[in-house]
Amino acid sequence: MEKREDLRSILQYLPLVAQTSSLVWPPSVEEELQTMSRGPSESMVNSGESLALHMRNMKRSLSLNPSEVGPYEFKGYALFFDKKLSREESAKFFDEVVPALCGILLKLPSMLETHYQKADRVLGGITSGLRVLGPQEAGIVFLSQELIAALLACSFFCLFPEVDRRLNHLQGINFDELFSFSSMHHCTKRENKVRCLINYFGRICRCMPTGFVSFERKVLPMEPHPPYISYPEADYWAKSMTPLCSVEIHTSGAIEDQTGEALEVDFADEYFGGLTLSYDTLQEEIRFVINPELIAGMIFLPLMDANEAIEIVGVERFASYTGYGPSFQYAGDYTDNKGLDIFRRRKTRVIAIDAMPGPGITQYKLDGLLREVNKAFAGYLHQCKYQMDASLRIPLKTRPDPLPSASLSQAVESSQRWCIDHEENIGVATGNWGCGVFGGDPELKIMLQWLAVSQSKRSFMSYYTFGLQSLQNTNQVIERVAMQELTVGDLWSKIVEYSEERVIRRTGLGFFSWLITSLSA
């Protein structure tokens, strides 16, 4: 088992050790988990303070340097469970949830062994085992919800080794920063993020979900390899005769509440998950705490390059919420009634794409326009129409020649067996991507996304403005463009023309006003 390439890539980031042909917990950690799994009457873990003590013991057992574990490292756990939760909520957590989580963790070695035994058969020979999926490595990881629950329990107890994660462009995955004492004491929004996650752990301990979730790194190859779609240049967009798709504008509501068949855009950081386990509560972080299974991707997905996106199919929603940013609040349990596909993945499709941070005038230059439209295009493209190399496990960056037609046909057939995205009428549900703290121009971004959705042959774009004032006239602009029957190429040329005028300060108008004037002329 330790000879498996996929396991070798992730093993250094797991708290388990390889022993002959199996994975095991270090004996002292297993002993702590066994004790806590028998409940507070035996373990005496009946408070945040006693939990913190056992967590410190386990971390010392896993740490190469015991001095790294300070006496106050888990003080935030004591604050949350002993002060923030009611006595009844806290008692229930320690009586029921902590023992059950420890029981799940004790099964993690056998879960992983079963996972790797089945990994090459789940998708008909396509590699789908848990592994580090690095930049420019198109591929898919297919995990059961039970295995994800065990991995997130590792995060809760802070058992993941953090050594070298940052050096290899991987996020920190333990919950210690999320529970940090200073911000937990003063930050209501962080407390509510934690409440969402605690609700998730309570749910899976009462009734473990039996479905699956797939995480796919999608790559638009930088070098041309016909017949595959490669990273487009400006000429590709300018010459496109593709008609613009239909657009639905929503001035209220949230992307995750959309009821249609659509890719739901996650306004990502280049690091998948962004600041979910840190201090902020942006839209991405909200999505990750109401759908906590997304956090599992942070374990094995390093940062995204400009030609990449990450698509997740199957995550379940567990929490309701109100507000945004400082006003974000956990609003109770949520029952997810979305149906399942043939692989028992929930029909929720999340696509993570990262916008340019603080783009300023750069977003109006040609390279900036191309970067944003191509990033969205990488995410919105139907995966089974271009992800051939992942199906055949041939790295995009090293394959010298196009695949033979027979191999290509086989790749398409294999890809379509696991790709639910080839269904008709799958649109895109999105919003003000990169327009908040990232500082993007919302009028420009909606148009660039419209181009990418249309060129991807998606049937529609549902756009959520979140009440942004600058987008209040969006419907009128879209109607005007539709009346002119502009193609993707036509609208791209208008965007380029406008942006050139912005760069040289020939116009100070917003794009909507400029476009209406241009179309009238």
PDB file of C-alpha atoms in Angstrom, residues 80 83-85 178 183-185 187-198 328 330:
ATOM      1  CA  PHE A  80     -16.032  28.578  23.152  1.00  0.00           C
ATOM      2  CA  LYS A  83     -18.377  30.340  27.870  1.00  0.00           C
ATOM      3  CA  LYS A  84     -19.959  30.823  24.444  1.00  0.00           C
ATOM      4  CA  LEU A  85     -22.167  27.727  24.324  1.00  0.00           C
ATOM      5  CA  LEU A 178     -10.210  29.501  13.870  1.00  0.00           C
ATOM      6  CA  SER A 183     -10.418  36.707  18.146  1.00  0.00           C
ATOM      7  CA  MET A 184     -12.956  34.266  19.574  1.00  0.00           C
ATOM      8  CA  HIS A 185     -13.228  36.594  22.568  1.00  0.00           C
ATOM      9  CA  CYS A 187     -15.203  38.406  17.071  1.00  0.00           C
ATOM     10  CA  THR A 188     -18.861  37.411  16.785  1.00  0.00           C
ATOM     11  CA  LYS A 189     -18.561  36.396  13.133  1.00  0.00           C
ATOM     12  CA  ARG A 190     -15.806  33.884  13.954  1.00  0.00           C
ATOM     13  CA  GLU A 191     -17.955  32.439  16.727  1.00  0.00           C
ATOM     14  CA  ASN A 192     -20.763  31.957  14.196  1.00  0.00           C
ATOM     15  CA  LYS A 193     -18.436  30.240  11.734  1.00  0.00           C
ATOM     16  CA  VAL A 194     -17.527  27.806  14.503  1.00  0.00           C
ATOM     17  CA  ARG A 195     -21.217  27.253  15.303  1.00  0.00           C
ATOM     18  CA  CYS A 196     -21.809  26.208  11.684  1.00  0.00           C
ATOM     19  CA  LEU A 197     -19.018  23.636  11.945  1.00  0.00           C
ATOM     20  CA  ILE A 198     -20.149  22.355  15.351  1.00  0.00           C
ATOM     21  CA  PHE A 328     -22.871  37.009   9.457  1.00  0.00           C
ATOM     22  CA  TYR A 330     -25.421  31.023  12.111  1.00  0.00           C
TER      23      TYR A 330
END
